CSV table of C-alpha atoms in Angstrom, one decimal:
chain,number,residue,atom,x,y,z
A,111,MET,CA,25.4,3.3,14.2
A,112,PHE,CA,23.3,3.3,11.5
A,113,SER,CA,19.7,5.4,11.2
A,114,TYR,CA,17.6,3.9,8.2
A,115,PHE,CA,16.6,0.8,6.4
A,116,ILE,CA,17.3,-0.4,3.2
A,117,TRP,CA,14.0,-2.6,1.6
A,118,ASP,CA,15.1,-4.1,-1.9
A,119,ILE,CA,12.8,-7.2,-1.5
A,120,ASN,CA,11.5,-8.0,-5.3
A,121,PRO,CA,7.7,-7.1,-4.9
A,122,GLU,CA,7.3,-10.2,-7.6
A,123,ILE,CA,7.2,-14.0,-6.2
A,124,PHE,CA,7.9,-15.2,-9.9
A,125,SER,CA,7.6,-13.7,-13.4
A,126,THR,CA,7.1,-15.6,-17.0
A,127,ALA,CA,7.3,-13.1,-20.4
A,128,SER,CA,3.7,-12.6,-19.9
A,129,PHE,CA,2.6,-13.5,-16.4
A,130,SER,CA,4.7,-12.1,-13.1
A,131,LEU,CA,2.8,-13.3,-8.9
A,132,ARG,CA,3.4,-10.5,-6.4
A,133,TRP,CA,3.5,-11.1,-3.3
A,134,GLN,CA,1.0,-8.3,-2.9
A,135,ALA,CA,-1.9,-10.5,-5.0
A,136,ILE,CA,-1.2,-13.2,-2.8
A,137,PHE,CA,-1.9,-11.4,0.8
A,138,LEU,CA,-5.1,-9.6,-0.8
A,139,ILE,CA,-6.0,-13.1,-1.1
A,140,LEU,CA,-4.7,-13.6,1.6
A,141,ALA,CA,-7.1,-10.8,3.5
A,142,PHE,CA,-10.3,-12.3,1.0
A,143,VAL,CA,-9.8,-15.8,3.1
A,144,THR,CA,-8.9,-15.4,6.2
A,145,SER,CA,-11.6,-12.4,6.9
A,146,ARG,CA,-14.8,-15.7,5.0
A,147,GLN,CA,-13.0,-17.9,7.2
A,148,LEU,CA,-13.0,-14.4,10.6
A,149,LEU,CA,-16.3,-13.5,10.0
A,150,PHE,CA,-17.4,-18.1,9.6
A,151,TYR,CA,-16.3,-18.3,12.9
A,152,ILE,CA,-17.9,-15.0,14.2
A,153,TYR,CA,-21.6,-16.3,13.3
A,154,SER,CA,-20.3,-20.4,14.5
A,155,LYS,CA,-19.2,-18.7,17.8
A,156,GLU,CA,-22.7,-17.0,17.6
A,157,GLY,CA,-25.5,-19.7,17.5
A,158,ARG,CA,-26.1,-17.9,13.7
A,159,THR,CA,-25.7,-20.2,10.5
A,160,SER,CA,-23.0,-20.5,8.0
A,161,LYS,CA,-25.9,-18.9,5.3
A,162,GLU,CA,-26.0,-15.8,7.0
A,163,ALA,CA,-21.7,-15.6,7.4
A,164,GLY,CA,-21.7,-15.9,3.5
A,165,GLN,CA,-24.4,-13.3,2.4
A,166,LEU,CA,-22.9,-11.0,4.5
A,167,ILE,CA,-19.0,-11.5,2.9
A,168,THR,CA,-20.6,-11.1,-0.3
A,169,ILE,CA,-22.4,-8.2,0.2
A,170,VAL,CA,-19.3,-6.5,2.5
A,171,LEU,CA,-17.0,-7.4,-0.7
A,172,ILE,CA,-19.2,-6.0,-3.8
A,173,SER,CA,-19.8,-2.6,-1.5
A,174,ALA,CA,-16.2,-2.3,-1.0
A,175,LEU,CA,-15.2,-2.7,-4.3
A,176,LEU,CA,-18.1,-0.6,-5.6
A,177,GLY,CA,-17.8,2.6,-2.9
A,178,ALA,CA,-13.9,2.6,-3.3
A,179,ARG,CA,-14.0,2.7,-7.0
A,180,MET,CA,-17.6,5.8,-7.0
A,181,VAL,CA,-15.8,8.0,-3.9
A,182,HIS,CA,-12.4,7.7,-6.5
A,183,VAL,CA,-14.2,8.5,-9.0
A,184,ILE,CA,-16.2,11.2,-7.7
A,185,PHE,CA,-12.9,13.4,-6.2
A,186,TYR,CA,-10.7,12.5,-8.8
A,187,GLU,CA,-11.3,11.6,-12.1
A,188,SER,CA,-14.9,13.3,-12.6
A,189,ILE,CA,-14.1,14.1,-16.0
A,190,LEU,CA,-15.4,10.2,-15.7
A,191,PHE,CA,-19.5,10.9,-15.9
A,192,PHE,CA,-19.3,12.9,-19.3
A,193,SER,CA,-16.5,11.6,-20.9
A,194,ASP,CA,-16.4,8.0,-20.3
A,195,PRO,CA,-18.9,6.9,-17.9
A,196,VAL,CA,-18.3,3.5,-18.5
A,197,GLU,CA,-14.8,3.3,-17.7
A,198,ILE,CA,-16.8,3.8,-14.0
A,199,PHE,CA,-17.2,0.1,-13.3
A,200,PHE,CA,-15.8,-1.3,-16.2
A,201,PRO,CA,-12.0,0.3,-16.5
A,202,PHE,CA,-10.7,-1.6,-19.4
A,203,GLU,CA,-9.1,-1.3,-22.9
A,204,PHE,CA,-9.0,-3.8,-24.7
A,205,GLN,CA,-6.6,-1.7,-28.2
A,206,PRO,CA,-3.8,-2.3,-28.7
A,207,ASN,CA,-4.0,-4.6,-25.2
A,208,PHE,CA,-6.0,-5.9,-22.7
A,209,ILE,CA,-5.2,-3.5,-20.8
A,210,PHE,CA,-6.3,-2.3,-17.1
A,211,THR,CA,-7.3,1.2,-16.8
A,212,ALA,CA,-8.0,1.0,-12.7
A,213,LYS,CA,-4.6,-0.2,-10.8
A,214,GLU,CA,-4.2,2.8,-8.6
A,215,GLY,CA,-8.6,4.1,-9.4
A,216,PHE,CA,-10.1,2.5,-6.8
A,217,SER,CA,-10.0,4.9,-2.8
A,218,LEU,CA,-10.1,3.8,0.9
A,219,HIS,CA,-12.1,6.0,2.1
A,220,GLY,CA,-14.6,4.2,-0.1
A,221,SER,CA,-14.3,1.4,0.5
A,222,ALA,CA,-15.5,1.8,4.6
A,223,ILE,CA,-19.0,4.9,3.3
A,224,GLY,CA,-19.6,1.7,0.7
A,225,VAL,CA,-20.1,-1.3,2.9
A,226,ILE,CA,-22.2,1.1,5.9
A,227,ILE,CA,-24.2,1.8,3.1
A,228,GLY,CA,-24.3,-2.0,2.2
A,229,VAL,CA,-24.4,-3.2,4.9
A,230,TRP,CA,-27.4,-1.0,5.9
A,231,PHE,CA,-29.3,-1.9,2.2
A,232,TYR,CA,-28.4,-5.8,4.1
A,233,SER,CA,-30.1,-5.4,7.1
A,234,ARG,CA,-33.4,-4.0,6.2
A,235,LYS,CA,-33.4,-7.5,4.4
A,236,LYS,CA,-37.1,-9.3,7.0
A,237,SER,CA,-34.9,-12.5,6.7
A,238,VAL,CA,-32.2,-11.0,8.4
A,239,SER,CA,-31.9,-11.8,12.3
A,240,GLN,CA,-29.3,-9.2,13.5
A,241,GLN,CA,-29.2,-4.9,13.5
A,242,PHE,CA,-27.1,-2.8,10.9
A,243,LEU,CA,-24.6,-2.1,14.1
A,244,HIS,CA,-24.2,-5.4,14.5
A,245,LEU,CA,-23.1,-6.4,11.6
A,246,LEU,CA,-21.2,-2.6,11.4
A,247,ASP,CA,-19.3,-4.3,14.3
A,248,LYS,CA,-18.6,-7.9,12.7
A,249,THR,CA,-17.5,-6.9,9.3
A,250,THR,CA,-14.9,-3.5,11.0
A,251,ILE,CA,-13.5,-6.8,12.4
A,252,LEU,CA,-12.7,-8.5,9.2
A,253,ALA,CA,-11.1,-5.0,8.2
A,254,ALA,CA,-9.1,-4.5,9.9
A,255,LEU,CA,-7.7,-8.1,10.2
A,256,SER,CA,-7.6,-7.3,5.7
A,257,GLY,CA,-6.0,-3.7,6.9
A,258,THR,CA,-3.1,-5.6,8.2
A,259,LEU,CA,-2.5,-8.2,5.2
A,260,LEU,CA,-3.1,-5.4,2.3
A,261,PHE,CA,-0.7,-2.4,4.0
A,262,THR,CA,1.6,-5.4,3.8
A,263,GLY,CA,0.8,-6.0,0.8
A,264,SER,CA,1.7,-2.5,0.1
A,265,VAL,CA,4.4,-2.9,2.0
A,266,LEU,CA,6.6,-6.0,-0.3
A,267,ASN,CA,5.1,-4.3,-3.0
A,268,SER,CA,7.9,-1.1,-2.3
A,269,GLU,CA,5.6,1.8,-2.5
A,270,ILE,CA,6.9,4.2,-1.6
A,271,LYS,CA,4.3,6.9,0.6
A,272,GLY,CA,6.4,8.7,2.9
A,273,ILE,CA,8.3,11.2,2.5
A,274,PRO,CA,12.1,11.8,3.2
A,275,THR,CA,13.2,11.5,7.3
A,276,ASN,CA,15.8,11.4,9.3
A,277,SER,CA,14.2,9.5,12.0
A,278,LYS,CA,15.6,5.3,12.5
A,279,ALA,CA,12.6,4.8,10.9
A,280,GLY,CA,13.7,5.8,7.3
A,281,THR,CA,13.7,3.2,4.8
A,282,ILE,CA,15.2,3.2,1.4
A,283,PHE,CA,12.7,1.7,-0.8
A,284,ILE,CA,15.9,0.8,-3.6
A,285,ASN,CA,13.9,-2.5,-5.5
A,286,ARG,CA,12.3,0.2,-8.4
A,287,VAL,CA,16.1,1.0,-9.1
A,288,THR,CA,17.5,-2.3,-8.8
A,289,LYS,CA,15.8,-4.2,-10.7
A,290,GLY,CA,15.8,-0.4,-13.5
A,291,LEU,CA,19.6,-1.0,-13.7
A,292,THR,CA,19.0,-5.1,-15.2
A,293,LYS,CA,17.0,-4.1,-17.3
A,294,VAL,CA,18.9,-0.7,-18.6
A,295,PRO,CA,19.6,-1.3,-22.4
A,296,CYS,CA,23.9,-0.7,-22.2
A,297,CYS,CA,25.3,1.5,-24.1
A,298,ILE,CA,22.4,4.1,-26.1
A,299,MET,CA,24.7,6.4,-27.8
A,300,ARG,CA,26.7,3.8,-29.3
A,301,ASN,CA,24.1,1.1,-30.1
A,302,PRO,CA,20.7,1.9,-28.9
A,303,GLY,CA,18.9,-1.1,-27.6
A,304,GLY,CA,21.6,-3.2,-26.8
A,305,ASN,CA,20.9,-5.7,-24.3
A,306,ASN,CA,22.0,-5.2,-20.4
A,307,PRO,CA,25.0,-6.9,-18.8
A,308,VAL,CA,24.0,-6.5,-15.6
A,309,LEU,CA,23.2,-9.9,-13.9
A,310,SER,CA,22.4,-8.8,-10.2
A,311,THR,CA,22.6,-6.6,-7.9
A,312,THR,CA,23.6,-5.7,-4.5
A,313,VAL,CA,22.6,-2.2,-1.9
A,314,LYS,CA,24.7,-1.6,1.0
A,315,LYS,CA,25.1,0.9,3.8
A,316,ASP,CA,28.0,3.1,3.5
A,317,ASN,CA,29.4,4.5,6.5
A,318,ALA,CA,31.1,7.3,5.0
A,319,GLN,CA,28.9,11.0,6.6
A,320,LEU,CA,26.9,13.1,4.9
A,321,PRO,CA,27.6,17.1,5.6
A,322,GLU,CA,24.4,18.9,7.0
A,323,THR,CA,22.7,18.3,4.1
A,324,LYS,CA,18.8,17.7,3.0
A,325,GLU,CA,16.0,15.4,5.3
A,326,GLY,CA,16.7,11.6,4.4
A,327,PHE,CA,20.0,11.7,2.3
A,328,LYS,CA,22.1,8.5,3.1
A,329,ARG,CA,25.0,7.5,1.4
A,330,ILE,CA,24.6,3.7,0.5
A,331,LEU,CA,27.1,1.3,-2.0
A,332,MET,CA,25.5,-0.3,-5.4
A,333,TYR,CA,27.1,-3.2,-7.2
A,334,LEU,CA,26.3,-3.9,-9.6
A,335,PHE,CA,27.3,-7.6,-11.5
A,336,PHE,CA,28.3,-8.0,-14.7
A,337,ASP,CA,27.5,-10.8,-17.0
A,338,SER,CA,30.7,-12.5,-18.6
A,339,GLY,CA,30.4,-11.2,-22.2
A,340,ALA,CA,31.0,-8.0,-20.9
A,341,ASN,CA,34.2,-5.9,-21.7
A,342,GLU,CA,36.0,-3.1,-19.6
A,343,LYS,CA,35.0,-0.5,-22.4
A,344,MET,CA,31.3,-1.8,-22.1
A,345,VAL,CA,31.8,-1.4,-18.4
A,346,ASN,CA,32.5,2.0,-18.7
A,347,GLU,CA,30.4,3.5,-21.3
A,348,PHE,CA,27.4,1.5,-19.6
A,349,LEU,CA,28.2,3.2,-16.1
A,350,ILE,CA,28.5,6.9,-17.1
A,351,GLY,CA,26.2,7.0,-19.8
A,352,ASP,CA,23.2,4.8,-18.5
A,353,VAL,CA,23.3,4.6,-15.3
A,354,LYS,CA,23.9,8.0,-14.5
A,355,ALA,CA,21.6,8.8,-16.3
A,356,TYR,CA,18.6,6.1,-15.2
A,357,LEU,CA,20.1,7.2,-11.3
A,358,PHE,CA,19.5,11.3,-12.3
A,359,ASP,CA,16.0,10.0,-13.3
A,360,MET,CA,15.5,7.8,-10.4
A,361,ASP,CA,15.4,11.0,-8.2
A,362,HIS,CA,12.5,10.4,-5.6
A,363,ILE,CA,14.5,7.2,-5.0
A,364,VAL,CA,18.5,8.8,-5.0
A,365,HIS,CA,19.8,11.4,-5.1
A,366,GLU,CA,22.4,11.4,-9.0
A,367,PRO,CA,23.1,15.1,-9.5
A,368,GLY,CA,23.6,15.9,-12.1
A,369,THR,CA,26.1,18.6,-11.5
A,370,GLU,CA,28.7,15.6,-10.2
A,371,PRO,CA,30.4,13.3,-12.2
A,372,LEU,CA,28.9,9.5,-11.1
A,373,HIS,CA,31.9,7.5,-8.8
A,374,PHE,CA,32.1,4.5,-9.2
A,375,THR,CA,35.6,1.6,-9.2
A,376,ILE,CA,35.2,-1.3,-11.4
A,377,PHE,CA,36.7,-4.7,-10.0
A,378,ILE,CA,37.3,-7.8,-11.9
A,379,GLU,CA,36.9,-11.0,-10.5
A,380,ARG,CA,38.8,-14.0,-10.6
A,381,ASP,CA,36.3,-15.7,-12.7
A,382,GLY,CA,37.3,-12.5,-15.0
A,383,ASN,CA,33.6,-10.8,-14.7
A,384,PHE,CA,32.8,-7.7,-13.7
A,385,ILE,CA,31.3,-5.5,-10.6
A,386,ALA,CA,31.6,-1.7,-10.4
A,387,ARG,CA,31.0,-0.4,-7.3
A,388,LEU,CA,29.3,2.8,-7.0
A,389,LYS,CA,28.4,5.0,-4.6
A,390,THR,CA,25.6,7.2,-4.7
A,391,ILE,CA,22.5,9.1,-2.2
A,392,GLY,CA,19.7,7.1,-1.3
A,393,ILE,CA,16.1,9.3,0.2
A,394,ALA,CA,15.3,7.2,3.2
A,395,ARG,CA,11.6,8.0,4.0
A,396,HIS,CA,8.4,7.3,6.6
A,397,PRO,CA,7.6,3.5,5.6
A,398,VAL,CA,4.2,4.2,6.1
A,399,GLN,CA,2.7,1.2,5.4
A,400,ILE,CA,4.0,-0.3,7.0
A,401,TYR,CA,2.7,2.0,10.3
A,402,GLU,CA,-0.3,1.6,8.6
A,403,ALA,CA,-0.2,-2.3,9.0
A,404,ILE,CA,0.7,-2.6,12.8
A,405,THR,CA,-2.2,0.3,13.3
A,406,CYS,CA,-4.8,-2.5,11.7
A,407,LEU,CA,-3.1,-5.5,13.1
A,408,ILE,CA,-3.1,-4.0,17.0
A,409,LEU,CA,-7.1,-2.7,16.2
A,410,PHE,CA,-7.0,-6.3,15.2
A,411,PHE,CA,-6.2,-7.7,18.7
A,412,ILE,CA,-8.2,-5.4,20.2
A,413,LEU,CA,-11.5,-5.7,18.7
A,414,PHE,CA,-11.6,-9.3,18.1
A,415,TRP,CA,-10.7,-9.4,22.6
A,416,ARG,CA,-13.8,-7.9,22.8
A,417,TRP,CA,-15.8,-9.4,20.9
A,418,HIS,CA,-14.3,-12.8,22.2
A,419,ASN,CA,-14.9,-12.0,25.4
A,420,LEU,CA,-19.1,-10.2,25.0
A,421,LYS,CA,-19.9,-11.2,22.0
A,422,THR,CA,-23.5,-11.8,22.0
A,423,ASP,CA,-23.2,-8.9,25.6
A,424,LEU,CA,-21.8,-6.9,23.6
A,425,LYS,CA,-23.3,-3.3,22.9
A,426,PRO,CA,-24.5,-3.0,19.2
A,427,GLY,CA,-22.1,-0.5,17.1
A,428,GLN,CA,-19.3,-0.7,20.2
A,429,ILE,CA,-16.0,-2.9,18.4
A,430,PHE,CA,-17.6,0.3,15.1
A,431,SER,CA,-17.2,3.0,16.3
A,432,PHE,CA,-14.0,1.6,18.2
A,433,PHE,CA,-12.3,0.8,15.1
A,434,MET,CA,-13.6,4.0,12.7
A,435,ILE,CA,-12.5,5.9,15.4
A,436,GLY,CA,-9.3,4.6,16.0
A,437,PHE,CA,-8.0,3.8,12.3
A,438,TRP,CA,-9.4,7.2,10.8
A,439,LEU,CA,-7.9,8.8,13.4
A,440,SER,CA,-4.7,7.2,12.3
A,441,TYR,CA,-5.0,7.7,9.2
A,442,PHE,CA,-5.6,11.2,8.8
A,443,LEU,CA,-1.9,12.0,11.1
A,444,TYR,CA,-0.2,9.5,8.7
A,445,GLY,CA,-1.7,12.4,5.7
A,446,TYR,CA,1.1,14.7,7.4
A,447,ILE,CA,4.1,11.6,6.5
A,448,LYS,CA,2.8,11.1,3.3
A,449,VAL,CA,4.1,11.8,-0.1
A,450,ASP,CA,1.3,13.9,-2.8
A,451,GLN,CA,-1.5,15.0,-0.8
A,452,THR,CA,-3.0,15.9,-3.9
A,453,SER,CA,-6.7,17.5,-3.8
A,454,LEU,CA,-5.9,20.0,-1.2
A,455,VAL,CA,-8.9,22.5,0.0
A,456,ALA,CA,-9.0,26.3,-0.6
A,457,GLY,CA,-7.8,27.9,2.9
A,458,LEU,CA,-6.3,24.2,4.3
A,459,SER,CA,-3.6,22.0,4.9
A,460,LEU,CA,-5.1,18.8,4.4
A,461,SER,CA,-6.0,16.7,1.4
A,462,VAL,CA,-9.3,15.5,0.8
A,463,GLU,CA,-7.9,12.0,2.7
A,464,GLN,CA,-6.9,13.6,5.1
A,465,ILE,CA,-10.5,15.1,5.6
A,466,LEU,CA,-12.7,12.0,4.5
A,467,SER,CA,-10.5,10.5,7.7
A,468,LEU,CA,-12.4,13.0,9.8
A,469,VAL,CA,-15.9,12.4,8.0
A,470,LEU,CA,-15.3,9.1,8.7
A,471,ALA,CA,-13.8,9.0,12.5
A,472,LEU,CA,-16.4,11.5,13.0
A,473,VAL,CA,-19.0,8.7,12.2
A,474,GLY,CA,-17.6,6.6,14.7
A,475,ILE,CA,-17.9,9.3,17.0
A,476,PHE,CA,-21.3,9.9,16.6
A,477,THR,CA,-22.2,6.4,17.0
A,478,LEU,CA,-20.5,5.6,20.5
A,479,ALA,CA,-21.9,8.8,21.7
A,480,PHE,CA,-25.5,8.1,20.6
A,481,GLN,CA,-25.9,4.0,20.4
A,482,GLN,CA,-27.0,2.9,23.3
A,483,LYS,CA,-29.8,6.0,23.7
A,484,GLY,CA,-31.5,4.0,20.1
A,485,LEU,CA,-31.2,6.6,18.7
A,486,ILE,CA,-29.8,6.0,15.4
A,487,PHE,CA,-29.9,3.4,13.1
A,488,GLN,CA,-32.0,0.8,14.3
A,489,LYS,CA,-34.1,-1.9,12.6
A,490,THR,CA,-37.4,-1.5,12.4
């Protein structure tokens, strides 16, 4: 019985020379649309207007984006405050091409902090009919739903977050390798920049067992299907030189040691086209984004069920507290199975992300402990 999965789903739905539509973008749009409609539904069931719902969703969206960007810059790119402060809120380059420079420049913790602050300011308006905690209860239901969709988009984007594992949940996110093998220039030593001869690729599990080795190492078979213009000499040269070098460079996904030759066999199809079967080692990792999506989905059902049964009788801040404790403690624990835990705090084996997760979980605990006493967050 195989104890790992191979993930080879293309993150692009379709692409052209100048545009690509990715699953991640679709799920981002879905997160906004479904959250917006859910908030309208909640407000209608509570006898409130759609105008109030529209105002709140706008505040949440703007606050989440600003908070996510600011917290990322403060903890990871503080140099921007001095070198290029404009880029903090306007992260684009126009020369030589238009580029969005902050693709990874957002913090999930910052989104939560931004929303809390934004909703607090919004709750102070005289025209707002609900207290701060009531508003946060609603936004956290939306957050759980949005998180489910956004983390699912992360899965479909084949993002590598987890550390290697031999557990049955171990997943080899091989798509970047298979996609790259159809783009590697052919025969760089003889013909730099030559056309890639690979039409498509397929990856399968290998029955052969590895001896005791590093965590997550799993044998896999990769099949490369060549176009009709490829001959045997070209296929051999391409495999030995270009494919070997490419796999060696992708050492976070596959283990292809430079001390060994590439293990491959070449076959000829009935139509005369060539197929190459490669034997290599994939690195199975914790699919952390799947864990995160499942966590959000469970929280969403619990929180929505709680709201649905109590509605206006719900104690203010209870849903917010449950979400903050449940999600951020889970996120803290997932930090131990994530790669690239940057900015470890001196003297602690915790990352900045984990410490921020604990702080936000404590906010939930504090709110749960004191909201019934009317000590915090009351609108005057």
